[in-house]
Amino acid sequence: MQGSAIQISGLTKNFGGVRAVDTLSFSVEPGVVTGFLGPNGAGKTTTLRMLLGLVEADAGTATIGGHKYVDIERPASTVGAALEAASFHPGRTALDHLRVHAPLVGVSDKTCGEVLDHVGLGAAADRKVGGFSLGMRQRLGLATTLLGDPGVLVLDEPANGLDPEGIVWLRGFLRHLAHDEGRTVLVSSHVLGEVQATVDNVVVIAGGRLVHESPLEELVAMAASKVKVVTPDADGFVRLAQERGWEFETVSGGLTVMGASPAEVGAAAHAEHLEIHGLAGEGMGLEEVFLRLTDPRRGEEAA
Amino acid sequence: MKATLKSEWRKVTTTKLWWVLALVMFAYMAFLGAVLGFSFVQSPEQASASAGGGGGMSGLEAAQATYTIGASLGYVFPLIAGALAMTGEFRHQTITPSLLFQPKRSVLLGAKLLVNLAMGLLYGIVGTLGAIAGGAPLLGTIGEGLYLGNGEVLGNIFFSVIALAIWAVIGVGLGTFLPNQVAAIVVILAFTQFVEPILRVGLAAGGDAADIAALSDAAKFLPGAAAEALAGTSFYAASGLDLLARWAGALVLVGYAAGFALIGRFTTLRKDVT
Ligand SMILES: Nc1ncnc2c1ncn2[C@@H]1O[C@H](COP(=O)(O)OP(=O)(O)OP(=O)(O)O)[C@@H](O)[C@H]1O
Ligand SMILES: [Mg+2]
């Protein structure tokens, strides 16, 4: 099951005066899990709804395997998407919820039951969705996306409401779908930590704009490159950091350098004959990197 | 289209709304049938007089009015069922998965209209059976028979069922045009129980009094009047209200259904689904 690539280019959407998505471009490849990250209101859901033909873009395109969602024959067999945990009729059973959509992907009632087993809802198949917990709804949403056995999965905040066990299960499941089965998996979240152990690539947006797109390792590398220097010669190090183009902050007893590894800082100090009393790599933590990337003030500085 | 029809059919049949509504409709129509039958049995002259008219009502007319009471007073059931078929999608946000599985919005709407036409037939049959079950035993005691073998009465019953089915389609159109469920229900109840009856009587009386034919004519084009024209008998007929010809009534009723559906298609169903 080889998935198709998702291509977003120049996508823009205004809601009245609010620019929800702003000339956004990125791509999502098959065979890996891509995290689509951004704080609340960043425009994730709006982007996904445009990709799925539910919201009309003001400008730009969003395609799956080169086609717009609405132009795909039997789209739910190509793309499985779950957008909200609450999109169920409370009076319908879990199985009937799948049976309602089954004709449009050409699957039998038996398959509906199997898909429910697959997401761990087999025992609740004949229960009404109205009595479901948030986590159970998430699982049912996931079952809905899997119904047509699609090569592309688009999941909006699928970990919301899942218990730790559920999150671990989802992680393994999504990685299996992408790595072992070659599907395209796009997962949105507003917390990096939630998907950190799941995703291979990250696309970070803030204020509707792309702020970062890379493999997760690059983000990890950015996180690791924060070095605390203890030195009597702070001025010397400030000069050094400026020469090398490293970001820095002066702190009591020395300074903190960002954008270089402890080894790089040590070697540079040695070459410049600067006195060092202490040198320590201080992992920023991915969450901190994420916060810096999506900090609204960042855009103003750049502008 | 076939798959979409099947999907829509399952949407209706997998919740209990349809049979609860059908059951209530049957009971209500049986009650109204019995009340009407009883009033004819008690005093045919008085019954027709209290309905507003002067002349006495024959056993045939009594049977016609009783058996088609659904088209006159029961159409709110298929109308609400049809409207809820669409407003429910917005209320429970199931419109999102619905459009993911069928992104062609006209196809989705078309399938919903057709499936609810079928459901409307069911409401029509159930409601009419209720009216017959409630009214026939009493009418039988007048001595003129039930008229259930009478060709004209059977025709009225048939077209009354058709009218009720079209009401369900009007409901889908109205629900598409007014996707807010509470608003749709309020409008339906206000219009069917209050606005239209008053308008029909008021327009006709006003038109006659002021001798403005256009006013009285306008009353005939109200959807409830058109449905009675299609059924071929009127609960209000005894009060001297005119009806369109059967074919014209059918056209007007279908026109309402198509009109609402089209407006809904180009308003609600053209908007972003967020
Ligand atoms: N239907 C709408 N009408 C008006 N504004 C909207 C609408 N939908 C979204 N917005 C606005 O667009 C922006 C992006 O919203 P969106 O739901 O896409 O963010 P998100 O990244 O999914 O956030 P969250 O993490 O909270 O789910 C927000 O400012 C939001 O207020
Ligand atoms: Mg969102």
PDB file of N, CA and C in Angstrom, chain A residues 13 15 49 52-56 69-70 75-76 81 83-84 86-92 96 99-105 109 144 147, chain B residues 2-4 6-8 10-16 88 92-105 270-274:
ATOM      1  N   LYS A  13      -6.107  31.429   3.201  1.00  0.00           N
ATOM      2  CA  LYS A  13      -7.531  31.512   3.536  1.00  0.00           C
ATOM      3  C   LYS A  13      -7.786  32.627   4.536  1.00  0.00           C
ATOM      4  N   PHE A  15     -10.791  34.380   6.921  1.00  0.00           N
ATOM      5  CA  PHE A  15     -12.151  34.327   7.463  1.00  0.00           C
ATOM      6  C   PHE A  15     -12.490  35.748   7.867  1.00  0.00           C
ATOM      7  N   ARG A  49      -8.754  21.168   6.262  1.00  0.00           N
ATOM      8  CA  ARG A  49     -10.085  21.245   5.649  1.00  0.00           C
ATOM      9  C   ARG A  49     -10.005  21.711   4.188  1.00  0.00           C
ATOM     10  N   LEU A  52      -8.979  18.815   2.127  1.00  0.00           N
ATOM     11  CA  LEU A  52     -10.039  17.823   1.960  1.00  0.00           C
ATOM     12  C   LEU A  52     -11.273  18.377   1.259  1.00  0.00           C
ATOM     13  N   GLY A  53     -11.168  19.576   0.723  1.00  0.00           N
ATOM     14  CA  GLY A  53     -12.272  20.118  -0.065  1.00  0.00           C
ATOM     15  C   GLY A  53     -13.456  20.597   0.750  1.00  0.00           C
ATOM     16  N   LEU A  54     -13.291  20.729   2.069  1.00  0.00           N
ATOM     17  CA  LEU A  54     -14.408  21.175   2.896  1.00  0.00           C
ATOM     18  C   LEU A  54     -14.453  22.696   2.976  1.00  0.00           C
ATOM     19  N   VAL A  55     -13.277  23.300   2.870  1.00  0.00           N
ATOM     20  CA  VAL A  55     -13.161  24.749   2.889  1.00  0.00           C
ATOM     21  C   VAL A  55     -12.490  25.155   1.585  1.00  0.00           C
ATOM     22  N   GLU A  56     -13.028  26.193   0.966  1.00  0.00           N
ATOM     23  CA  GLU A  56     -12.462  26.630  -0.298  1.00  0.00           C
ATOM     24  C   GLU A  56     -11.322  27.611  -0.054  1.00  0.00           C
ATOM     25  N   TYR A  69      -8.827  16.842  -3.799  1.00  0.00           N
ATOM     26  CA  TYR A  69      -9.623  15.804  -3.123  1.00  0.00           C
ATOM     27  C   TYR A  69     -10.942  15.532  -3.848  1.00  0.00           C
ATOM     28  N   VAL A  70     -11.637  16.606  -4.231  1.00  0.00           N
ATOM     29  CA  VAL A  70     -12.967  16.432  -4.835  1.00  0.00           C
ATOM     30  C   VAL A  70     -12.896  15.753  -6.203  1.00  0.00           C
ATOM     31  N   PRO A  75     -12.918   9.078  -3.013  1.00  0.00           N
ATOM     32  CA  PRO A  75     -11.790   9.703  -2.291  1.00  0.00           C
ATOM     33  C   PRO A  75     -11.440   9.024  -0.971  1.00  0.00           C
ATOM     34  N   ALA A  76     -12.457   8.495  -0.269  1.00  0.00           N
ATOM     35  CA  ALA A  76     -12.171   7.917   1.047  1.00  0.00           C
ATOM     36  C   ALA A  76     -11.400   6.600   0.941  1.00  0.00           C
ATOM     37  N   ALA A  81      -9.507  10.555   6.467  1.00  0.00           N
ATOM     38  CA  ALA A  81      -9.290  11.759   7.259  1.00  0.00           C
ATOM     39  C   ALA A  81     -10.221  11.793   8.459  1.00  0.00           C
ATOM     40  N   LEU A  83     -11.326  14.610  11.368  1.00  0.00           N
ATOM     41  CA  LEU A  83     -11.142  16.008  11.739  1.00  0.00           C
ATOM     42  C   LEU A  83     -11.597  16.356  13.141  1.00  0.00           C
ATOM     43  N   GLU A  84     -12.726  15.872  13.580  1.00  0.00           N
ATOM     44  CA  GLU A  84     -13.161  16.242  14.916  1.00  0.00           C
ATOM     45  C   GLU A  84     -13.624  15.029  15.692  1.00  0.00           C
ATOM     46  N   ALA A  86     -15.961  14.951  17.643  1.00  0.00           N
ATOM     47  CA  ALA A  86     -17.386  15.002  17.959  1.00  0.00           C
ATOM     48  C   ALA A  86     -18.310  14.764  16.758  1.00  0.00           C
ATOM     49  N   SER A  87     -17.732  14.384  15.600  1.00  0.00           N
ATOM     50  CA  SER A  87     -18.564  14.283  14.398  1.00  0.00           C
ATOM     51  C   SER A  87     -19.369  12.991  14.302  1.00  0.00           C
ATOM     52  N   PHE A  88     -20.094  12.655  15.346  1.00  0.00           N
ATOM     53  CA  PHE A  88     -20.899  11.436  15.291  1.00  0.00           C
ATOM     54  C   PHE A  88     -22.313  11.736  15.753  1.00  0.00           C
ATOM     55  N   HIS A  89     -23.270  10.997  15.204  1.00  0.00           N
ATOM     56  CA  HIS A  89     -24.628  11.107  15.719  1.00  0.00           C
ATOM     57  C   HIS A  89     -24.691  10.294  17.007  1.00  0.00           C
ATOM     58  N   PRO A  90     -25.072  10.924  18.116  1.00  0.00           N
ATOM     59  CA  PRO A  90     -25.002  10.217  19.400  1.00  0.00           C
ATOM     60  C   PRO A  90     -25.918   8.990  19.470  1.00  0.00           C
ATOM     61  N   GLY A  91     -26.967   8.975  18.658  1.00  0.00           N
ATOM     62  CA  GLY A  91     -27.908   7.869  18.732  1.00  0.00           C
ATOM     63  C   GLY A  91     -27.549   6.683  17.844  1.00  0.00           C
ATOM     64  N   ARG A  92     -26.425   6.767  17.176  1.00  0.00           N
ATOM     65  CA  ARG A  92     -26.035   5.700  16.259  1.00  0.00           C
ATOM     66  C   ARG A  92     -24.969   4.841  16.938  1.00  0.00           C
ATOM     67  N   ASP A  96     -22.840   0.973  13.260  1.00  0.00           N
ATOM     68  CA  ASP A  96     -23.705   1.648  12.290  1.00  0.00           C
ATOM     69  C   ASP A  96     -23.059   2.908  11.735  1.00  0.00           C
ATOM     70  N   ARG A  99     -21.109   1.587   9.066  1.00  0.00           N
ATOM     71  CA  ARG A  99     -21.984   1.044   8.015  1.00  0.00           C
ATOM     72  C   ARG A  99     -22.590   2.154   7.157  1.00  0.00           C
ATOM     73  N   VAL A 100     -22.830   3.311   7.760  1.00  0.00           N
ATOM     74  CA  VAL A 100     -23.374   4.439   7.005  1.00  0.00           C
ATOM     75  C   VAL A 100     -22.425   4.826   5.865  1.00  0.00           C
ATOM     76  N   HIS A 101     -21.136   4.817   6.159  1.00  0.00           N
ATOM     77  CA  HIS A 101     -20.171   5.261   5.150  1.00  0.00           C
ATOM     78  C   HIS A 101     -19.655   4.127   4.276  1.00  0.00           C
ATOM     79  N   ALA A 102     -19.857   2.897   4.726  1.00  0.00           N
ATOM     80  CA  ALA A 102     -19.283   1.737   4.033  1.00  0.00           C
ATOM     81  C   ALA A 102     -19.627   1.666   2.539  1.00  0.00           C
ATOM     82  N   PRO A 103     -20.882   1.955   2.139  1.00  0.00           N
ATOM     83  CA  PRO A 103     -21.192   1.822   0.699  1.00  0.00           C
ATOM     84  C   PRO A 103     -20.298   2.704  -0.172  1.00  0.00           C
ATOM     85  N   LEU A 104     -19.869   3.846   0.366  1.00  0.00           N
ATOM     86  CA  LEU A 104     -19.101   4.780  -0.458  1.00  0.00           C
ATOM     87  C   LEU A 104     -17.638   4.395  -0.592  1.00  0.00           C
ATOM     88  N   VAL A 105     -17.215   3.373   0.144  1.00  0.00           N
ATOM     89  CA  VAL A 105     -15.884   2.827  -0.110  1.00  0.00           C
ATOM     90  C   VAL A 105     -15.994   1.354  -0.477  1.00  0.00           C
ATOM     91  N   ASP A 109     -20.345  -5.130   5.780  1.00  0.00           N
ATOM     92  CA  ASP A 109     -20.560  -4.981   7.218  1.00  0.00           C
ATOM     93  C   ASP A 109     -19.481  -5.720   8.003  1.00  0.00           C
ATOM     94  N   THR A 144     -12.975   5.192  11.180  1.00  0.00           N
ATOM     95  CA  THR A 144     -13.626   5.755   9.998  1.00  0.00           C
ATOM     96  C   THR A 144     -12.599   6.041   8.904  1.00  0.00           C
ATOM     97  N   LEU A 147     -11.493   2.833   7.111  1.00  0.00           N
ATOM     98  CA  LEU A 147     -12.544   2.016   6.497  1.00  0.00           C
ATOM     99  C   LEU A 147     -12.244   1.674   5.043  1.00  0.00           C
TER     100      LEU A 147
ATOM    101  N   LYS B   2     -25.733   5.184  -6.529  1.00  0.00           N
ATOM    102  CA  LYS B   2     -26.331   4.049  -5.822  1.00  0.00           C
ATOM    103  C   LYS B   2     -25.734   3.920  -4.420  1.00  0.00           C
ATOM    104  N   ALA B   3     -24.400   4.048  -4.358  1.00  0.00           N
ATOM    105  CA  ALA B   3     -23.727   3.939  -3.062  1.00  0.00           C
ATOM    106  C   ALA B   3     -24.158   5.070  -2.137  1.00  0.00           C
ATOM    107  N   THR B   4     -24.312   6.259  -2.695  1.00  0.00           N
ATOM    108  CA  THR B   4     -24.722   7.403  -1.884  1.00  0.00           C
ATOM    109  C   THR B   4     -26.150   7.205  -1.370  1.00  0.00           C
ATOM    110  N   LYS B   6     -27.548   4.347  -0.773  1.00  0.00           N
ATOM    111  CA  LYS B   6     -27.481   3.329   0.270  1.00  0.00           C
ATOM    112  C   LYS B   6     -26.988   3.953   1.577  1.00  0.00           C
ATOM    113  N   SER B   7     -25.998   4.808   1.446  1.00  0.00           N
ATOM    114  CA  SER B   7     -25.456   5.488   2.620  1.00  0.00           C
ATOM    115  C   SER B   7     -26.530   6.347   3.279  1.00  0.00           C
ATOM    116  N   GLU B   8     -27.266   7.101   2.467  1.00  0.00           N
ATOM    117  CA  GLU B   8     -28.322   7.962   3.013  1.00  0.00           C
ATOM    118  C   GLU B   8     -29.434   7.139   3.655  1.00  0.00           C
ATOM    119  N   ARG B  10     -29.105   4.271   5.052  1.00  0.00           N
ATOM    120  CA  ARG B  10     -28.616   3.797   6.351  1.00  0.00           C
ATOM    121  C   ARG B  10     -28.602   4.908   7.387  1.00  0.00           C
ATOM    122  N   LYS B  11     -28.337   6.130   6.942  1.00  0.00           N
ATOM    123  CA  LYS B  11     -28.359   7.240   7.895  1.00  0.00           C
ATOM    124  C   LYS B  11     -29.733   7.340   8.546  1.00  0.00           C
ATOM    125  N   VAL B  12     -30.778   7.198   7.726  1.00  0.00           N
ATOM    126  CA  VAL B  12     -32.130   7.329   8.263  1.00  0.00           C
ATOM    127  C   VAL B  12     -32.484   6.143   9.150  1.00  0.00           C
ATOM    128  N   THR B  13     -32.126   4.952   8.714  1.00  0.00           N
ATOM    129  CA  THR B  13     -32.617   3.758   9.409  1.00  0.00           C
ATOM    130  C   THR B  13     -31.769   3.351  10.617  1.00  0.00           C
ATOM    131  N   THR B  14     -30.609   3.963  10.809  1.00  0.00           N
ATOM    132  CA  THR B  14     -29.775   3.546  11.936  1.00  0.00           C
ATOM    133  C   THR B  14     -29.981   4.391  13.194  1.00  0.00           C
ATOM    134  N   THR B  15     -30.923   5.325  13.145  1.00  0.00           N
ATOM    135  CA  THR B  15     -31.294   5.992  14.394  1.00  0.00           C
ATOM    136  C   THR B  15     -32.792   5.773  14.569  1.00  0.00           C
ATOM    137  N   LYS B  16     -33.281   6.022  15.772  1.00  0.00           N
ATOM    138  CA  LYS B  16     -34.662   5.629  16.026  1.00  0.00           C
ATOM    139  C   LYS B  16     -35.681   6.694  15.634  1.00  0.00           C
ATOM    140  N   GLY B  88     -29.755  17.632  11.063  1.00  0.00           N
ATOM    141  CA  GLY B  88     -29.014  16.752  11.966  1.00  0.00           C
ATOM    142  C   GLY B  88     -27.551  16.640  11.569  1.00  0.00           C
ATOM    143  N   HIS B  92     -24.937  17.671  14.457  1.00  0.00           N
ATOM    144  CA  HIS B  92     -23.971  16.706  14.998  1.00  0.00           C
ATOM    145  C   HIS B  92     -22.657  16.729  14.235  1.00  0.00           C
ATOM    146  N   GLN B  93     -22.526  17.667  13.323  1.00  0.00           N
ATOM    147  CA  GLN B  93     -21.315  17.822  12.514  1.00  0.00           C
ATOM    148  C   GLN B  93     -20.965  16.583  11.711  1.00  0.00           C
ATOM    149  N   THR B  94     -21.943  15.735  11.476  1.00  0.00           N
ATOM    150  CA  THR B  94     -21.673  14.572  10.637  1.00  0.00           C
ATOM    151  C   THR B  94     -21.547  14.989   9.178  1.00  0.00           C
ATOM    152  N   ILE B  95     -21.860  16.253   8.896  1.00  0.00           N
ATOM    153  CA  ILE B  95     -21.691  16.742   7.524  1.00  0.00           C
ATOM    154  C   ILE B  95     -20.224  16.609   7.104  1.00  0.00           C
ATOM    155  N   THR B  96     -19.299  16.724   8.065  1.00  0.00           N
ATOM    156  CA  THR B  96     -17.878  16.582   7.729  1.00  0.00           C
ATOM    157  C   THR B  96     -17.550  15.186   7.198  1.00  0.00           C
ATOM    158  N   PRO B  97     -17.798  14.113   7.971  1.00  0.00           N
ATOM    159  CA  PRO B  97     -17.534  12.798   7.368  1.00  0.00           C
ATOM    160  C   PRO B  97     -18.398  12.537   6.129  1.00  0.00           C
ATOM    161  N   SER B  98     -19.638  13.028   6.130  1.00  0.00           N
ATOM    162  CA  SER B  98     -20.494  12.799   4.958  1.00  0.00           C
ATOM    163  C   SER B  98     -19.846  13.358   3.694  1.00  0.00           C
ATOM    164  N   LEU B  99     -19.301  14.576   3.809  1.00  0.00           N
ATOM    165  CA  LEU B  99     -18.679  15.194   2.629  1.00  0.00           C
ATOM    166  C   LEU B  99     -17.302  14.610   2.334  1.00  0.00           C
ATOM    167  N   LEU B 100     -16.676  13.992   3.328  1.00  0.00           N
ATOM    168  CA  LEU B 100     -15.401  13.325   3.038  1.00  0.00           C
ATOM    169  C   LEU B 100     -15.658  12.072   2.213  1.00  0.00           C
ATOM    170  N   PHE B 101     -16.748  11.377   2.527  1.00  0.00           N
ATOM    171  CA  PHE B 101     -17.047  10.159   1.783  1.00  0.00           C
ATOM    172  C   PHE B 101     -17.757  10.474   0.465  1.00  0.00           C
ATOM    173  N   GLN B 102     -18.479  11.580   0.410  1.00  0.00           N
ATOM    174  CA  GLN B 102     -19.118  11.995  -0.846  1.00  0.00           C
ATOM    175  C   GLN B 102     -18.929  13.500  -1.020  1.00  0.00           C
ATOM    176  N   PRO B 103     -17.786  13.911  -1.587  1.00  0.00           N
ATOM    177  CA  PRO B 103     -17.532  15.347  -1.704  1.00  0.00           C
ATOM    178  C   PRO B 103     -18.402  16.050  -2.740  1.00  0.00           C
ATOM    179  N   LYS B 104     -19.078  15.305  -3.611  1.00  0.00           N
ATOM    180  CA  LYS B 104     -19.946  15.959  -4.597  1.00  0.00           C
ATOM    181  C   LYS B 104     -21.240  16.348  -3.902  1.00  0.00           C
ATOM    182  N   ARG B 105     -21.346  17.627  -3.594  1.00  0.00           N
ATOM    183  CA  ARG B 105     -22.426  18.079  -2.721  1.00  0.00           C
ATOM    184  C   ARG B 105     -23.800  17.939  -3.354  1.00  0.00           C
ATOM    185  N   ARG B 270     -22.925  25.642  -0.481  1.00  0.00           N
ATOM    186  CA  ARG B 270     -21.782  26.211  -1.191  1.00  0.00           C
ATOM    187  C   ARG B 270     -20.760  26.753  -0.207  1.00  0.00           C
ATOM    188  N   LYS B 271     -21.197  26.844   1.041  1.00  0.00           N
ATOM    189  CA  LYS B 271     -20.312  27.452   2.046  1.00  0.00           C
ATOM    190  C   LYS B 271     -19.217  26.494   2.487  1.00  0.00           C
ATOM    191  N   ASP B 272     -18.208  27.079   3.155  1.00  0.00           N
ATOM    192  CA  ASP B 272     -17.168  26.287   3.793  1.00  0.00           C
ATOM    193  C   ASP B 272     -17.785  25.476   4.924  1.00  0.00           C
ATOM    194  N   VAL B 273     -17.314  24.261   5.090  1.00  0.00           N
ATOM    195  CA  VAL B 273     -17.738  23.451   6.218  1.00  0.00           C
ATOM    196  C   VAL B 273     -16.613  23.476   7.257  1.00  0.00           C
ATOM    197  N   THR B 274     -16.809  24.234   8.312  1.00  0.00           N
ATOM    198  CA  THR B 274     -15.737  24.371   9.314  1.00  0.00           C
ATOM    199  C   THR B 274     -16.183  23.840  10.678  1.00  0.00           C
TER     200      THR B 274
END
